[in-house]
Amino acid sequence: MTTQVRLNQVDIEAVGGLVAAVQADSAKAKTTWAAHVTWTGGFQSEAKVRQFPAAKSDEPPALGGGDTAANPVEQLLSALGNCLAVGYAANATVAGIQLDKLTVDVKGDVDLHVFLGLAEGHAGFDGITATVRIDSPADRADLEALHTKVIASSPVGHTLTAAVPVDVRLA
């Protein structure tokens, strides 16, 4: 019987097993992720991912929605914050850094002119800012090294900061 070693509630053996598998066969590093979104009326929709309950989406009343759920841009900010949190937990655990508390506050500004059809141009965020707060007994230098590693390896962070091809097709 093996004993699970945990730090920060992360199964170190499971993470180590994945690293070893990818080192042994680089094809195992290639993964595909998917979501199935269904419009449910008005500005509401639901995103189904794997076996989990559908995540709802809606717009606030000022944008004509019913305010029943976070809107897509809020979900994008949440995705970045969640990805960063995973990155901190994983990398802190590998480095032997104890995390007592971790929060990520993410915000961004969107000019609605293009979305509303009042102008042409960029409809997305003008910029996004994430503020990370870590409570840990680790030295500041160790936390800064952790921060650098997380920023350098965040899949959602990299997706947002690089020109990633998006192909939206009408079937």
Protein backbone atom coordinates (compact mmCIF):
# COMPACT_ATOMS: atom_id res chain seq x y z
CA MET A 1 0.00 0.00 0.00
CA THR A 2 1.35 3.43 -0.95
CA THR A 3 0.93 6.47 1.19
CA GLN A 4 -0.36 9.60 -0.49
CA VAL A 5 1.88 12.56 0.23
CA ARG A 6 0.00 15.82 0.28
CA LEU A 7 0.93 19.46 0.64
CA ASN A 8 -1.61 22.20 0.01
CA GLN A 9 -4.21 19.43 -0.44
CA VAL A 10 -2.45 18.39 -3.69
CA ASP A 11 -1.77 14.72 -4.40
CA ILE A 12 1.96 14.94 -5.09
CA GLU A 13 2.14 11.33 -6.32
CA ALA A 14 -0.57 11.95 -8.91
CA VAL A 15 1.18 15.08 -10.20
CA GLY A 16 4.52 13.27 -10.21
CA GLY A 17 2.95 10.38 -12.13
CA LEU A 18 1.69 12.75 -14.80
CA VAL A 19 5.10 14.41 -15.11
CA ALA A 20 6.77 11.00 -15.43
CA ALA A 21 4.25 9.84 -18.04
CA VAL A 22 4.80 12.96 -20.17
CA GLN A 23 8.58 12.63 -19.83
CA ALA A 24 8.36 9.02 -21.00
CA ASP A 25 5.98 9.76 -23.90
CA SER A 26 5.69 13.37 -25.07
CA ALA A 27 2.46 12.52 -26.95
CA LYS A 28 0.76 12.31 -23.53
CA ALA A 29 1.27 16.07 -23.13
CA LYS A 30 -1.11 16.79 -26.01
CA THR A 31 -4.61 17.20 -24.61
CA THR A 32 -7.94 18.37 -25.99
CA TRP A 33 -10.55 20.16 -23.90
CA ALA A 34 -14.12 20.88 -24.93
CA ALA A 35 -17.37 22.52 -23.87
CA HIS A 36 -20.87 22.18 -25.30
CA VAL A 37 -22.94 25.36 -25.01
CA THR A 38 -26.72 25.45 -25.44
CA TRP A 39 -28.73 28.66 -25.67
CA THR A 40 -31.67 28.51 -23.23
CA GLY A 41 -33.49 31.75 -24.13
CA GLY A 42 -32.92 35.47 -23.86
CA PHE A 43 -29.23 36.02 -23.13
CA GLN A 44 -29.00 32.81 -21.14
CA SER A 45 -27.02 29.72 -22.06
CA GLU A 46 -25.46 26.71 -20.37
CA ALA A 47 -22.00 25.24 -20.88
CA LYS A 48 -21.65 21.51 -20.33
CA VAL A 49 -18.14 20.26 -19.58
CA ARG A 50 -17.41 16.58 -19.03
CA GLN A 51 -19.71 15.07 -16.37
CA PHE A 52 -20.26 18.29 -14.41
CA PRO A 53 -23.53 20.21 -14.02
CA ALA A 54 -23.96 22.86 -16.69
CA ALA A 55 -22.45 26.25 -15.93
CA LYS A 56 -25.02 28.95 -16.63
CA SER A 57 -24.37 32.27 -18.33
CA ASP A 58 -26.47 35.43 -18.54
CA GLU A 59 -26.02 39.15 -18.86
CA PRO A 60 -26.72 41.81 -16.23
CA PRO A 61 -29.91 43.88 -16.62
CA ALA A 62 -27.99 46.87 -18.05
CA LEU A 63 -27.05 44.64 -21.00
CA GLY A 64 -30.58 43.25 -21.42
CA GLY A 65 -30.14 40.05 -19.41
CA GLY A 66 -31.87 38.56 -16.43
CA ASP A 67 -28.78 38.59 -14.17
CA THR A 68 -29.17 34.90 -13.32
CA ALA A 69 -25.48 34.02 -13.75
CA ALA A 70 -22.06 35.43 -14.53
CA ASN A 71 -21.70 36.72 -18.08
CA PRO A 72 -19.10 35.41 -20.55
CA VAL A 73 -16.51 38.11 -19.87
CA GLU A 74 -16.81 37.48 -16.12
CA GLN A 75 -16.38 33.77 -16.82
CA LEU A 76 -13.24 34.53 -18.83
CA LEU A 77 -11.82 36.50 -15.89
CA SER A 78 -12.80 33.62 -13.60
CA ALA A 79 -11.06 31.14 -15.91
CA LEU A 80 -7.83 33.15 -15.67
CA GLY A 81 -8.09 33.42 -11.88
CA ASN A 82 -8.84 29.70 -11.52
CA CYS A 83 -5.97 28.75 -13.83
CA LEU A 84 -3.58 30.92 -11.84
CA ALA A 85 -4.80 29.38 -8.56
CA VAL A 86 -4.13 25.88 -9.94
CA GLY A 87 -0.70 27.02 -11.08
CA TYR A 88 0.18 28.41 -7.66
CA ALA A 89 -1.07 25.29 -5.86
CA ALA A 90 0.77 22.91 -8.19
CA ASN A 91 4.04 24.81 -8.35
CA ALA A 92 4.05 25.63 -4.64
CA THR A 93 3.51 21.97 -3.84
CA VAL A 94 6.35 20.84 -6.12
CA ALA A 95 8.61 23.48 -4.53
CA GLY A 96 7.59 22.45 -1.01
CA ILE A 97 5.96 25.80 -0.28
CA GLN A 98 3.03 25.73 2.14
CA LEU A 99 0.07 27.89 1.13
CA ASP A 100 -2.15 29.02 3.99
CA LYS A 101 -4.37 31.22 1.84
CA LEU A 102 -4.39 32.22 -1.82
CA THR A 103 -6.69 34.70 -3.53
CA VAL A 104 -6.68 36.02 -7.08
CA ASP A 105 -8.67 39.16 -7.92
CA VAL A 106 -9.08 39.62 -11.67
CA LYS A 107 -10.61 42.60 -13.44
CA GLY A 108 -10.66 44.14 -16.89
CA ASP A 109 -12.23 46.93 -18.89
CA VAL A 110 -14.40 46.45 -21.98
CA ASP A 111 -15.61 49.34 -24.14
CA LEU A 112 -19.10 48.34 -25.32
CA HIS A 113 -19.14 50.42 -28.53
CA VAL A 114 -18.16 47.50 -30.79
CA PHE A 115 -20.34 44.95 -28.96
CA LEU A 116 -23.35 47.25 -29.36
CA GLY A 117 -22.66 47.80 -33.06
CA LEU A 118 -21.85 51.48 -32.58
CA ALA A 119 -18.27 51.20 -33.83
CA GLU A 120 -15.86 48.79 -35.47
CA GLY A 121 -12.70 47.51 -33.92
CA HIS A 122 -11.69 45.49 -30.88
CA ALA A 123 -14.70 44.20 -28.89
CA GLY A 124 -12.72 42.54 -26.11
CA PHE A 125 -10.90 43.59 -22.99
CA ASP A 126 -8.61 46.62 -23.24
CA GLY A 127 -6.51 45.00 -20.53
CA ILE A 128 -6.78 42.54 -17.66
CA THR A 129 -5.20 42.85 -14.22
CA ALA A 130 -4.82 40.00 -11.74
CA THR A 131 -3.76 40.66 -8.16
CA VAL A 132 -2.51 37.61 -6.28
CA ARG A 133 -2.35 37.48 -2.50
CA ILE A 134 -0.55 34.61 -0.81
CA ASP A 135 -0.38 33.88 2.91
CA SER A 136 2.52 31.51 3.45
CA PRO A 137 5.40 30.99 5.87
CA ALA A 138 7.72 30.95 2.82
CA ASP A 139 10.28 33.68 2.23
CA ARG A 140 9.35 36.55 -0.09
CA ALA A 141 12.08 35.44 -2.55
CA ASP A 142 10.54 31.95 -2.75
CA LEU A 143 7.09 33.45 -3.37
CA GLU A 144 8.47 35.71 -6.10
CA ALA A 145 10.15 32.71 -7.77
CA LEU A 146 6.84 30.83 -7.50
CA HIS A 147 5.02 33.80 -9.05
CA THR A 148 7.46 33.95 -11.97
CA LYS A 149 7.05 30.22 -12.63
CA VAL A 150 3.24 30.40 -12.53
CA ILE A 151 3.08 33.36 -14.91
CA ALA A 152 5.45 31.54 -17.29
CA SER A 153 3.32 28.38 -17.34
CA SER A 154 -0.35 29.43 -17.12
CA PRO A 155 -2.30 27.95 -20.08
CA VAL A 156 -5.15 30.47 -19.78
CA GLY A 157 -2.72 33.35 -19.17
CA HIS A 158 -0.73 32.40 -22.25
CA THR A 159 -3.90 31.99 -24.31
CA LEU A 160 -5.02 35.49 -23.38
CA THR A 161 -1.63 37.14 -24.00
CA ALA A 162 -0.79 35.46 -27.33
CA ALA A 163 -2.49 35.67 -30.68
CA VAL A 164 -4.28 32.32 -30.68
CA PRO A 165 -6.18 31.34 -33.80
CA VAL A 166 -9.92 31.05 -33.18
CA ASP A 167 -11.96 29.42 -35.93
CA VAL A 168 -15.72 29.88 -35.44
CA ARG A 169 -17.67 27.98 -38.12
CA LEU A 170 -21.36 27.90 -38.95
CA ALA A 171 -22.33 24.26 -39.47
